[in-house]
Short mmCIF file of C-alpha atoms and ligand atoms in Angstrom, two decimals:
data_model
loop_
_atom_site.label_atom_id
_atom_site.label_comp_id
_atom_site.label_asym_id
_atom_site.label_seq_id
_atom_site.Cartn_x
_atom_site.Cartn_y
_atom_site.Cartn_z
CA UNK A 23 -9.32 21.83 27.40
CA UNK A 24 -10.73 18.43 26.59
CA UNK A 25 -11.64 19.95 23.09
CA UNK A 26 -8.05 21.23 22.61
CA UNK A 27 -6.54 18.15 23.35
CA UNK A 28 -8.32 16.12 21.19
CA UNK A 29 -7.91 18.39 18.32
CA UNK A 30 -4.29 18.30 19.04
CA UNK A 31 -4.54 14.68 18.93
CA UNK A 32 -6.32 14.84 15.48
CA UNK A 33 -3.67 16.83 13.92
CA UNK A 34 -0.67 14.85 15.32
CA UNK A 35 -2.31 11.84 13.99
CA UNK A 36 -3.15 13.19 10.73
CA UNK A 37 0.65 14.15 10.36
CA UNK A 38 1.60 10.99 11.60
CA UNK A 39 -0.79 9.08 9.32
CA UNK A 40 0.59 10.86 6.42
CA UNK A 41 4.24 9.74 7.27
CA UNK A 42 3.55 6.02 8.27
CA UNK A 43 0.94 5.14 5.72
CA UNK A 44 -2.64 3.93 5.94
CA UNK A 45 -2.17 0.62 6.97
CA UNK A 46 0.07 1.13 9.95
CA UNK A 47 -2.06 4.00 10.91
CA UNK A 48 -5.01 1.71 10.93
CA UNK A 49 -3.28 -0.83 12.91
CA UNK A 50 -1.60 1.30 15.53
CA UNK A 51 -2.87 4.99 15.70
CA UNK A 52 -6.39 4.53 15.12
CA UNK A 53 -7.19 2.45 18.31
CA UNK A 54 -5.35 4.81 20.30
CA UNK A 55 -7.10 7.69 22.40
CA UNK A 56 -5.91 10.39 24.17
CA UNK A 57 -6.85 10.85 27.76
CA UNK A 58 -5.03 13.67 29.49
CA UNK A 59 -2.31 16.13 29.67
CA UNK A 60 -0.59 16.68 33.08
CA UNK A 61 2.74 18.38 33.65
CA UNK A 62 3.75 18.29 30.22
CA UNK A 63 2.92 14.80 29.72
CA UNK A 64 0.34 13.52 27.33
CA UNK A 65 -1.30 10.37 28.36
CA UNK A 66 -2.55 7.97 25.49
CA UNK A 67 -4.26 4.68 25.97
CA UNK A 68 -4.38 1.60 23.88
CA UNK A 69 -6.37 -1.35 24.29
CA UNK A 70 -3.73 -3.99 24.63
CA UNK A 71 -0.39 -4.52 26.27
CA UNK A 72 0.94 -5.87 23.07
CA UNK A 73 -0.18 -2.48 21.25
CA UNK A 74 1.58 -0.61 24.04
CA UNK A 75 4.91 -2.25 23.35
CA UNK A 76 4.57 -1.66 19.62
CA UNK A 77 3.54 1.89 19.78
CA UNK A 78 6.13 2.94 22.39
CA UNK A 79 8.95 1.34 20.34
CA UNK A 80 7.95 2.61 17.12
CA UNK A 81 5.86 5.64 17.22
CA UNK A 82 6.39 7.35 20.57
CA UNK A 83 9.54 9.32 19.83
CA UNK A 84 7.71 10.66 16.58
CA UNK A 85 4.59 11.31 18.39
CA UNK A 86 5.91 13.57 21.05
CA UNK A 87 7.79 15.54 18.43
CA UNK A 88 4.87 16.16 16.58
CA UNK A 89 2.88 17.09 19.55
CA UNK A 90 5.32 19.49 20.55
CA UNK A 91 4.81 21.22 17.37
CA UNK A 92 1.09 21.29 18.25
CA UNK A 93 1.62 22.39 21.66
CA UNK A 94 5.18 23.58 22.82
CA UNK A 95 4.23 22.44 26.71
CA UNK A 96 4.20 18.93 25.68
CA UNK A 97 7.29 16.99 27.04
CA UNK A 98 6.76 13.49 26.93
CA UNK A 99 4.21 10.95 25.91
CA UNK A 100 2.96 8.25 28.12
CA UNK A 101 1.28 5.36 26.75
CA UNK A 102 -1.02 3.13 29.15
CA UNK A 103 -3.25 0.22 28.50
CA UNK A 104 -7.07 0.73 28.85
CA UNK A 105 -9.65 -1.05 27.23
CA UNK A 106 -12.45 1.15 27.36
CA UNK A 107 -11.84 4.58 25.60
CA UNK A 108 -12.71 7.72 27.24
CA UNK A 109 -12.23 10.77 24.94
CA UNK A 110 -12.46 9.48 21.54
CA UNK A 111 -15.73 7.88 20.94
CA UNK A 112 -14.74 5.22 18.59
CA UNK A 113 -16.65 4.58 15.23
CA UNK A 114 -15.70 0.81 15.15
CA UNK A 115 -15.44 -1.55 17.80
CA UNK A 116 -12.69 -1.29 20.23
CA UNK A 117 -10.28 -4.18 20.07
CA UNK A 118 -11.42 -6.57 22.55
CA UNK A 119 -8.66 -7.65 24.73
CA UNK A 120 -9.08 -8.90 28.29
CA UNK A 121 -11.01 -5.94 29.91
CA UNK A 122 -8.41 -5.28 32.54
CA UNK A 123 -8.02 -1.82 33.54
CA UNK A 124 -4.73 -0.16 33.40
CA UNK A 125 -2.32 -2.72 33.24
CA UNK A 126 1.00 -1.10 32.86
CA UNK A 127 2.32 2.29 32.08
CA UNK A 128 5.46 2.83 29.91
CA UNK A 129 6.91 5.83 29.87
CA UNK A 130 8.56 7.54 27.09
CA UNK A 131 10.60 10.62 27.32
CA UNK A 132 10.00 13.32 24.61
CA UNK A 133 12.35 13.01 22.09
CA UNK A 134 14.48 16.31 21.88
CA UNK A 135 14.76 15.75 18.11
CA UNK A 136 14.99 18.90 16.00
CA UNK A 137 11.63 19.91 16.41
CA UNK A 138 12.05 22.67 14.13
CA UNK A 139 11.32 20.57 11.01
CA UNK A 140 8.28 21.98 9.47
CA UNK A 141 5.16 19.64 9.33
CA UNK A 142 4.08 18.26 6.36
CA UNK A 143 0.77 19.72 5.07
CA UNK A 144 -1.79 17.38 6.30
CA UNK A 145 -3.72 15.74 3.60
CA UNK A 146 -7.29 16.96 3.40
CA UNK A 147 -9.73 14.19 4.10
CA UNK A 148 -11.88 13.21 1.00
CA UNK A 149 -15.41 14.44 0.77
CA UNK A 150 -17.01 11.22 0.28
CA UNK A 151 -17.99 9.27 3.15
CA UNK A 152 -19.71 6.10 2.35
CA UNK A 153 -19.88 3.24 3.45
CA UNK A 154 -20.43 4.88 6.94
CA UNK A 155 -18.30 3.18 9.14
CA UNK A 156 -16.51 -0.11 9.70
CA UNK A 157 -18.80 -2.75 10.97
CA UNK A 158 -17.92 -4.90 13.68
CA UNK A 159 -17.04 -8.47 12.60
CA UNK A 160 -16.60 -11.64 14.53
CA UNK A 161 -14.74 -11.15 17.70
CA UNK A 162 -12.65 -8.34 16.78
CA UNK A 163 -9.74 -9.77 15.21
CA UNK A 164 -10.18 -7.79 11.96
CA UNK A 165 -8.54 -4.53 11.54
CA UNK A 166 -10.78 -1.81 10.32
CA UNK A 167 -11.54 -0.95 7.05
CA UNK A 168 -10.97 2.36 5.24
CA UNK A 169 -13.89 3.66 4.07
CA UNK A 170 -12.40 5.09 1.01
CA UNK A 171 -11.23 1.94 -0.18
CA UNK A 172 -14.27 0.69 -2.24
CA UNK A 173 -14.55 -1.05 -5.75
CA UNK A 174 -16.24 2.27 -7.07
CA UNK A 175 -13.26 4.35 -5.84
CA UNK A 176 -10.75 2.18 -7.45
CA UNK A 177 -9.84 3.19 -10.98
CA UNK A 178 -9.41 0.47 -13.52
CA UNK A 179 -6.85 0.25 -16.33
CA UNK A 180 -4.81 -1.96 -18.07
CA UNK A 181 -2.37 -2.55 -15.21
CA UNK A 182 -4.87 -3.56 -12.65
CA UNK A 183 -7.86 -4.95 -14.56
CA UNK A 184 -7.21 -8.50 -13.87
CA UNK A 185 -6.62 -8.10 -10.43
CA UNK A 186 -9.64 -5.96 -10.19
CA UNK A 187 -12.01 -8.33 -11.91
CA UNK A 188 -10.68 -11.38 -9.79
CA UNK A 189 -11.24 -9.18 -6.47
CA UNK A 190 -14.86 -8.19 -7.76
CA UNK A 191 -15.55 -11.97 -8.56
CA UNK A 192 -14.28 -13.17 -5.12
CA UNK A 193 -16.54 -10.66 -3.43
CA UNK A 194 -19.58 -11.18 -5.56
CA UNK A 195 -19.96 -15.10 -6.17
CA UNK A 196 -21.40 -17.40 -3.35
CA UNK A 197 -19.11 -20.40 -4.09
CA UNK A 198 -15.50 -20.01 -3.91
CA UNK A 199 -14.22 -19.60 -7.37
CA UNK A 200 -10.54 -19.84 -6.76
CA UNK A 201 -8.93 -20.26 -3.44
CA UNK A 202 -6.66 -18.47 -2.73
CA UNK A 203 -6.81 -15.35 -4.49
CA UNK A 204 -3.36 -14.17 -4.43
CA UNK A 205 -2.84 -10.47 -5.15
CA UNK A 206 0.62 -9.33 -5.89
CA UNK A 207 2.39 -5.94 -6.98
CA UNK A 208 4.79 -3.39 -6.35
CA UNK A 209 4.12 -0.88 -3.14
CA UNK A 210 1.49 1.56 -3.33
CA UNK A 211 -0.20 0.09 -6.60
CA UNK A 212 -3.65 -0.73 -4.92
CA UNK A 213 -3.26 -4.33 -3.25
CA UNK A 214 -4.73 -3.03 0.09
CA UNK A 215 -7.40 -0.88 -1.57
CA UNK A 216 -8.82 -4.03 -3.34
CA UNK A 217 -8.56 -6.25 -0.34
CA UNK A 218 -10.67 -3.71 1.73
CA UNK A 219 -13.04 -3.32 -1.29
CA UNK A 220 -13.67 -7.14 -1.41
CA UNK A 221 -14.30 -7.01 2.57
CA UNK A 222 -16.85 -4.23 2.04
CA UNK A 223 -18.52 -5.80 -0.67
CA UNK A 224 -19.11 -9.09 1.17
CA UNK A 225 -20.17 -7.40 4.47
CA UNK A 226 -22.56 -5.58 2.35
CA UNK A 227 -24.07 -8.35 0.77
CA UNK A 228 -23.76 -10.88 3.34
CA UNK A 229 -23.73 -9.24 6.78
CA UNK A 230 -23.81 -12.50 8.41
CA UNK A 231 -20.49 -13.67 7.24
CA UNK A 232 -17.52 -13.48 9.02
CA UNK A 233 -15.10 -11.68 7.35
CA UNK A 234 -11.63 -11.03 8.62
CA UNK A 235 -9.24 -8.72 7.21
CA UNK A 236 -5.60 -8.13 8.71
CA UNK A 237 -2.08 -7.60 7.87
CA UNK A 238 0.32 -10.59 8.08
CA UNK A 239 2.16 -8.46 10.60
CA UNK A 240 -0.74 -8.43 13.00
CA UNK A 241 -1.51 -12.29 12.26
CA UNK A 242 1.92 -13.00 13.37
CA UNK A 243 1.95 -10.57 16.43
CA UNK A 244 -1.43 -12.25 17.51
CA UNK A 245 -0.16 -15.65 16.94
CA UNK A 246 3.15 -14.82 19.01
CA UNK A 247 1.04 -13.03 21.72
CA UNK A 248 -1.15 -16.20 22.12
CA UNK A 249 1.82 -18.45 22.36
CA UNK A 250 3.04 -16.36 25.24
CA UNK A 251 -0.17 -16.18 26.97
CA UNK A 252 -0.68 -20.00 26.31
CA UNK A 253 -3.61 -19.26 24.52
CA UNK A 254 -2.99 -20.95 20.99
CA UNK A 255 -6.16 -23.02 21.26
CA UNK A 256 -8.30 -19.69 21.30
CA UNK A 257 -6.49 -18.22 18.47
CA UNK A 258 -6.68 -21.12 16.40
CA UNK A 259 -10.36 -21.11 17.01
CA UNK A 260 -10.76 -17.41 16.13
CA UNK A 261 -9.37 -18.00 12.85
CA UNK A 262 -10.73 -21.23 11.91
CA UNK A 263 -14.21 -19.98 12.25
CA UNK A 264 -13.86 -17.31 9.72
CA UNK A 265 -15.82 -17.54 6.43
CA UNK A 266 -13.30 -15.27 4.39
CA UNK A 267 -9.72 -14.55 5.69
CA UNK A 268 -7.82 -11.92 4.14
CA UNK A 269 -4.20 -11.50 5.01
CA UNK A 270 -2.51 -8.37 3.62
CA UNK A 271 1.34 -8.43 3.00
CA UNK A 272 2.30 -11.91 3.51
CA UNK A 273 5.75 -11.36 2.59
CA UNK A 274 6.07 -10.18 6.08
CA UNK A 275 5.89 -13.82 7.57
CA UNK A 276 8.61 -14.76 5.26
CA UNK A 277 11.56 -16.30 7.55
CA UNK A 278 9.07 -16.38 10.65
CA UNK A 279 9.14 -20.25 10.87
CA UNK A 280 6.62 -20.83 13.49
CA UNK A 281 4.13 -18.19 12.11
CA UNK A 282 4.51 -19.78 8.90
CA UNK A 283 3.65 -23.11 10.27
CA UNK A 284 0.70 -21.79 12.08
CA UNK A 285 -0.53 -19.96 8.98
CA UNK A 286 -0.09 -22.93 6.76
CA UNK A 287 -2.26 -24.83 9.05
CA UNK A 288 -4.85 -22.04 9.31
CA UNK A 289 -4.72 -22.02 5.75
CA UNK A 290 -5.28 -25.67 4.97
CA UNK A 291 -8.02 -25.79 7.54
CA UNK A 292 -9.87 -23.11 5.98
CA UNK A 293 -9.40 -24.42 2.25
CA UNK A 294 -10.67 -27.66 3.35
CA UNK A 295 -13.80 -26.18 4.71
CA UNK A 296 -14.42 -24.30 1.54
CA UNK A 297 -13.68 -20.99 2.91
CA UNK A 298 -12.32 -18.19 1.01
CA UNK A 299 -9.08 -16.94 1.43
CA UNK A 300 -7.54 -13.62 -0.14
CA UNK A 301 -3.62 -12.93 0.13
CA UNK A 302 -1.69 -10.17 -0.97
CA UNK A 303 2.24 -9.75 -1.17
CA UNK A 304 5.01 -7.78 -2.99
CA UNK A 305 5.70 -10.62 -4.99
CA UNK A 306 4.50 -13.61 -6.76
CA UNK A 307 4.23 -16.64 -4.56
CA UNK A 308 7.20 -18.11 -6.49
CA UNK A 309 9.41 -15.27 -5.89
CA UNK A 310 8.71 -14.92 -2.18
CA UNK A 311 12.01 -15.53 -0.29
CA UNK A 312 11.96 -17.22 3.02
CA UNK A 313 8.67 -19.08 2.36
CA UNK A 314 8.54 -22.56 2.55
CA UNK A 315 7.97 -24.63 -0.65
CA UNK A 316 4.72 -26.40 0.34
CA UNK A 317 3.35 -23.09 1.36
CA UNK A 318 4.33 -21.40 -1.89
CA UNK A 319 2.86 -24.39 -3.74
CA UNK A 320 -0.36 -24.19 -1.96
CA UNK A 321 -0.54 -20.36 -2.68
CA UNK A 322 -0.02 -21.15 -6.36
CA UNK A 323 -3.02 -23.41 -6.41
CA UNK A 324 -5.53 -20.57 -6.66
CA UNK A 325 -5.56 -17.43 -8.71
CA UNK A 326 -2.75 -15.25 -8.87
CA UNK A 327 -3.18 -11.77 -10.40
CA UNK A 328 -0.46 -9.28 -10.59
CA UNK A 329 -0.82 -5.41 -10.31
CA UNK A 330 1.54 -3.93 -12.79
CA UNK A 331 3.22 -0.68 -12.46
CA UNK A 332 0.81 2.30 -13.55
CA UNK A 333 0.65 3.65 -16.93
CA UNK A 334 0.40 7.17 -17.70
CA UNK A 335 -3.39 6.83 -18.71
CA UNK A 336 -3.98 5.04 -15.31
CA UNK A 337 -2.38 7.55 -13.35
CA UNK A 338 -4.14 10.36 -15.15
CA UNK A 339 -7.43 8.61 -14.28
CA UNK A 340 -6.79 8.32 -10.80
CA UNK A 341 -5.73 11.84 -10.24
CA UNK A 342 -8.91 12.94 -11.90
CA UNK A 343 -10.93 10.81 -9.71
CA UNK A 344 -9.16 11.91 -6.56
CA UNK A 345 -9.77 15.57 -7.37
CA UNK A 346 -13.26 14.84 -7.83
CA UNK A 347 -13.40 13.16 -4.34
CA UNK A 348 -11.60 15.78 -2.98
CA UNK A 349 -14.32 18.32 -4.42
CA UNK A 350 -11.70 20.48 -6.20
CA UNK A 351 -10.99 21.53 -9.86
CA UNK A 352 -7.40 21.01 -10.98
CA UNK A 353 -6.52 22.28 -14.43
CA UNK A 354 -6.08 19.38 -16.82
CA UNK A 355 -2.43 20.29 -17.61
CA UNK A 356 -1.47 20.19 -13.94
CA UNK A 357 -2.92 16.82 -13.64
CA UNK A 358 -1.22 15.50 -16.97
CA UNK A 359 2.08 16.96 -15.49
CA UNK A 360 1.80 14.82 -12.31
CA UNK A 361 0.94 11.89 -14.15
CA UNK A 362 3.98 12.11 -16.16
CA UNK A 363 6.45 13.12 -13.44
CA UNK A 364 5.12 11.04 -10.61
CA UNK A 365 5.51 7.52 -11.96
CA UNK A 366 6.38 5.34 -8.91
CA UNK A 367 3.22 4.54 -7.46
CA UNK A 368 -0.28 5.62 -6.80
CA UNK A 369 0.34 6.50 -3.04
CA UNK A 370 2.88 8.89 -4.12
CA UNK A 371 0.81 10.17 -6.75
CA UNK A 372 -2.01 10.79 -4.44
CA UNK A 373 0.35 12.38 -1.69
CA UNK A 374 1.36 14.88 -4.37
CA UNK A 375 -2.13 15.93 -5.24
CA UNK A 376 -2.90 16.27 -1.43
CA UNK A 377 0.01 18.35 -1.05
CA UNK A 378 -0.85 20.79 -3.96
CA UNK A 379 -4.46 20.99 -2.81
CA UNK A 380 -3.57 21.66 0.73
CA UNK A 381 -1.02 24.31 -0.25
CA UNK A 382 -3.51 26.06 -2.45
CA UNK A 383 -6.23 26.08 0.18
CA UNK A 384 -3.73 27.41 2.71
CA UNK A 385 -2.39 30.31 0.62
CA UNK A 386 -5.84 31.00 -1.11
CA UNK A 387 -4.29 30.68 -4.57
CA UNK A 388 -5.19 28.70 -7.69
CA UNK A 389 -3.27 25.68 -8.57
CA UNK A 390 -1.01 26.12 -11.54
CA UNK A 391 1.53 24.41 -13.13
CA UNK A 392 4.29 26.97 -11.49
CA UNK A 393 3.00 26.38 -8.21
CA UNK A 394 2.74 22.67 -8.75
CA UNK A 395 6.49 22.67 -9.37
CA UNK A 396 7.33 24.81 -6.59
CA UNK A 397 5.47 22.83 -4.12
CA UNK A 398 6.61 19.57 -5.18
CA UNK A 399 9.95 20.13 -6.27
CA UNK A 400 11.67 17.73 -3.75
CA UNK A 401 9.42 14.98 -4.81
CA UNK A 402 9.85 15.69 -8.64
CA UNK A 403 13.60 15.52 -8.10
CA UNK A 404 13.42 12.30 -6.30
CA UNK A 405 11.43 10.92 -9.02
CA UNK A 406 13.66 11.90 -11.70
CA UNK A 407 16.60 10.43 -10.20
CA UNK A 408 14.84 7.19 -9.97
CA UNK A 409 15.97 5.19 -13.11
CA UNK A 410 17.96 6.46 -16.09
CA UNK A 411 17.50 5.28 -19.56
CA UNK A 412 21.37 4.22 -19.49
CA UNK A 413 20.77 2.18 -16.55
CA UNK A 414 17.86 0.64 -18.38
CA UNK A 415 19.61 -0.09 -21.40
CA UNK A 416 22.46 -1.52 -19.25
CA UNK A 417 20.49 -3.79 -17.21
CA UNK A 418 18.35 -4.92 -20.20
CA UNK A 419 21.51 -5.70 -22.13
CA UNK A 420 23.08 -7.76 -19.54
CA UNK A 421 19.74 -9.59 -19.13
CA UNK A 422 19.69 -10.61 -22.67
CA UNK A 423 23.34 -11.01 -22.87
CA UNK A 424 23.81 -8.36 -25.71
CA UNK A 425 26.25 -5.59 -26.02
CA UNK A 426 25.19 -2.12 -24.72
CA UNK A 427 26.33 -0.69 -28.14
CA UNK A 428 23.57 -2.85 -29.69
CA UNK A 429 20.97 -0.43 -27.96
CA UNK A 430 22.07 2.28 -30.17
CA UNK A 431 23.09 0.45 -33.16
CA UNK A 432 20.97 -0.06 -36.41
CA UNK A 433 21.18 -3.94 -36.14
CA UNK A 434 17.75 -5.34 -36.79
CA UNK A 435 18.32 -8.99 -35.92
CA UNK A 436 15.28 -10.15 -33.54
CA UNK A 437 18.11 -11.02 -31.05
CA UNK A 438 19.03 -7.51 -30.53
CA UNK A 439 15.91 -5.72 -31.73
CA UNK A 440 13.74 -7.34 -29.20
CA UNK A 441 15.76 -6.55 -26.11
CA UNK A 442 16.10 -3.02 -27.68
CA UNK A 443 12.27 -2.87 -27.72
CA UNK A 444 11.96 -4.14 -24.08
CA UNK A 445 14.44 -1.26 -23.11
CA UNK A 446 12.37 1.34 -24.82
CA UNK A 447 9.31 0.07 -23.36
CA UNK A 448 10.76 0.23 -19.96
CA UNK A 449 12.04 3.66 -20.45
CA UNK A 450 8.48 4.73 -21.07
CA UNK A 451 7.36 3.09 -17.97
CA UNK A 452 9.95 4.12 -15.74
CA UNK A 453 11.24 7.57 -16.73
CA UNK A 454 9.50 10.49 -17.56
CA UNK A 455 11.10 10.94 -20.81
CA UNK A 456 8.98 11.68 -23.91
CA UNK A 457 8.91 9.36 -26.75
CA UNK A 458 11.36 11.77 -28.85
CA UNK A 459 13.65 11.98 -25.96
CA UNK A 460 13.68 8.12 -25.71
CA UNK A 461 14.00 7.71 -29.45
CA UNK A 462 17.25 9.95 -29.23
CA UNK A 463 18.83 8.06 -26.62
CA UNK A 464 18.48 4.63 -28.70
CA UNK A 465 20.73 5.71 -31.44
CA UNK A 466 18.71 8.76 -32.54
CA UNK A 467 15.62 6.66 -33.55
CA UNK A 468 12.31 8.36 -34.42
CA UNK A 469 9.57 8.61 -31.66
CA UNK A 470 7.19 6.36 -33.82
CA UNK A 471 9.76 3.65 -33.35
CA UNK A 472 9.51 4.04 -29.86
CA UNK A 473 5.69 3.85 -29.77
CA UNK A 474 5.91 0.50 -32.14
CA UNK A 475 8.30 -0.74 -29.45
CA UNK A 476 5.78 -0.12 -26.59
CA UNK A 477 3.02 -1.41 -28.34
CA UNK A 478 4.96 -4.43 -29.40
CA UNK A 479 5.97 -5.15 -26.00
CA UNK A 480 2.44 -4.80 -24.70
CA UNK A 481 1.12 -7.26 -27.28
CA UNK A 482 3.95 -9.72 -26.44
CA UNK A 483 3.49 -9.63 -22.77
CA UNK A 484 -0.37 -10.46 -23.19
CA UNK A 485 0.34 -13.68 -25.43
CA UNK A 486 3.36 -14.91 -23.91
CA UNK A 487 3.76 -15.36 -20.25
CA UNK A 488 7.12 -15.88 -19.72
CA UNK A 489 8.08 -12.87 -21.65
CA UNK A 490 5.97 -11.07 -19.51
CA UNK A 491 7.58 -12.37 -16.66
CA UNK A 492 10.93 -11.47 -17.79
CA UNK A 493 9.88 -8.09 -18.40
CA UNK A 494 8.43 -7.43 -15.04
CA UNK A 495 11.45 -9.16 -13.38
CA UNK A 496 13.53 -6.42 -15.36
CA UNK A 497 11.26 -3.72 -14.30
CA UNK A 498 11.32 -4.62 -10.58
CA UNK A 499 15.01 -5.05 -10.46
CA UNK A 500 15.15 -1.31 -11.76
CA UNK A 501 12.84 -0.05 -9.53
CA UNK A 502 14.11 -1.85 -6.57
P1 ADP B 612 -0.56 -1.34 -1.70
O1 ADP B 612 -1.45 -1.81 -0.68
O2 ADP B 612 -0.51 -2.00 -3.06
O3 ADP B 612 0.76 -0.91 -1.43
P2 ADP B 612 -2.46 0.75 -1.37
O4 ADP B 612 -3.87 -0.25 -1.80
O5 ADP B 612 -2.38 0.95 -0.09
O6 ADP B 612 -1.33 0.05 -2.15
O7 ADP B 612 -2.67 1.94 -2.25
C1 ADP B 612 -2.01 3.16 -2.12
C2 ADP B 612 -2.98 4.26 -2.19
O8 ADP B 612 -3.35 4.52 -3.57
C3 ADP B 612 -4.32 4.34 -1.59
O9 ADP B 612 -4.67 5.30 -1.26
C4 ADP B 612 -5.27 3.98 -2.51
O10 ADP B 612 -6.63 4.24 -2.56
C5 ADP B 612 -4.64 4.39 -3.87
N1 ADP B 612 -5.04 3.51 -5.22
C6 ADP B 612 -3.97 2.57 -5.59
N2 ADP B 612 -4.69 2.09 -6.72
C7 ADP B 612 -5.59 2.81 -7.17
C8 ADP B 612 -6.51 2.71 -8.18
N3 ADP B 612 -6.19 2.11 -9.08
N4 ADP B 612 -7.56 3.68 -8.21
C9 ADP B 612 -7.54 4.51 -6.96
N5 ADP B 612 -6.91 4.46 -5.97
C10 ADP B 612 -5.90 3.82 -6.13
MG1 MG B 613 -0.80 -2.46 1.19
#
């Protein structure tokens, strides 16, 4: 019974993890443990009251639906607060809240949602497993680190080499080379991976150092809880005694004034003491909305490193590396196909690979181009629909104030040729069209013209920061 229950929990967790993503999983699901099942009710426990509230409002319905798929007898989920864990031996420390026993229980009725929905194939766990487990650090405010997110598993290419180098430097150097290090880029491009890698490295090289990694969301909730419990002195002390503070997804505190204020003070206190700070966000400091000017300008003081959208080569490299980690052989043409088609971000790319591998293992057949297309047809359609060349042409023309017809025209004046090159470049980056196809859409130009445009824009981006910013802005607008 015990064993069955925990294996059910594992699959439920696996499914939900695939749905909500790694960061949310680490913050909310991982610290939970399953305690018992009685009268159709599964009882889960979490270490703090706050987590209880959060899990109940955000995940309870989904948990009960998923659980019903595993075990039709389950009717509802009950989340209680209990600071010690019974059934699931934690490989990392338990969050150390006040060690009150069961504080309260919130009951959640099982959602009667259409449980018929077929569960997604759970992603297979990668074979590699070093470093062994998350090391305890400080007083337990740090979120657990994902063992897969290390530097050696990060595939480096043009779009991320700068961010990678900066991250490595921060994790190796004894002095504080730049403060803060601010990593930014779109979703699923590796920000969290790099941050965990920094933390792993510092903990390995300097075990005595207090390295704290947490999401801005968690920072905020800890702060709010401290306010509620009138315990802000303690909160401040915890954060101000760290050696390295890493806060992920800082955009989350935009508009949350009191949290920003506290963050600002913490930030200043740490910087003044020469402690390293590493932050991530989905936008550059200057483009973060709802963040106070003085905070922005402090964020801009260190090193700001952008992770660009992936290129085909990088996607291919990542796929190859993930396939190796999974210990499976995938034909080159399948990997190439995926790298061409799934251009949105690395998380989706990885998810696609996991799905075809899981499918192949399930049906016991080899992965071919056909099965890949079959298994992923929903995803492939979604990726295709994302941006059209026409949209790109329209946006770029608007942006540079030229006529759309100039995208097709033979005019070679710089004022129209450059925007046209930018549009070709973006078409290559954002769509899965081939060079000849792109050429055709630009007034029947040759594929070598497109290739030249892509190279030219790449070159300009390197030497002209404001041009690079322009192109990135366009890219983001089109992606968003
Ligand atoms: P972000 O925090 O920017 O949204 P993540 O760091 O969570 O993105 O990355 C999403 C997924 O993609 C993770 O599983 C991560 O390991 C993987 N990933 C992203 N970039 C790379 C890369 N360059 N090499 C290997 N894996 C990567
Ligand atoms: Mg992230």
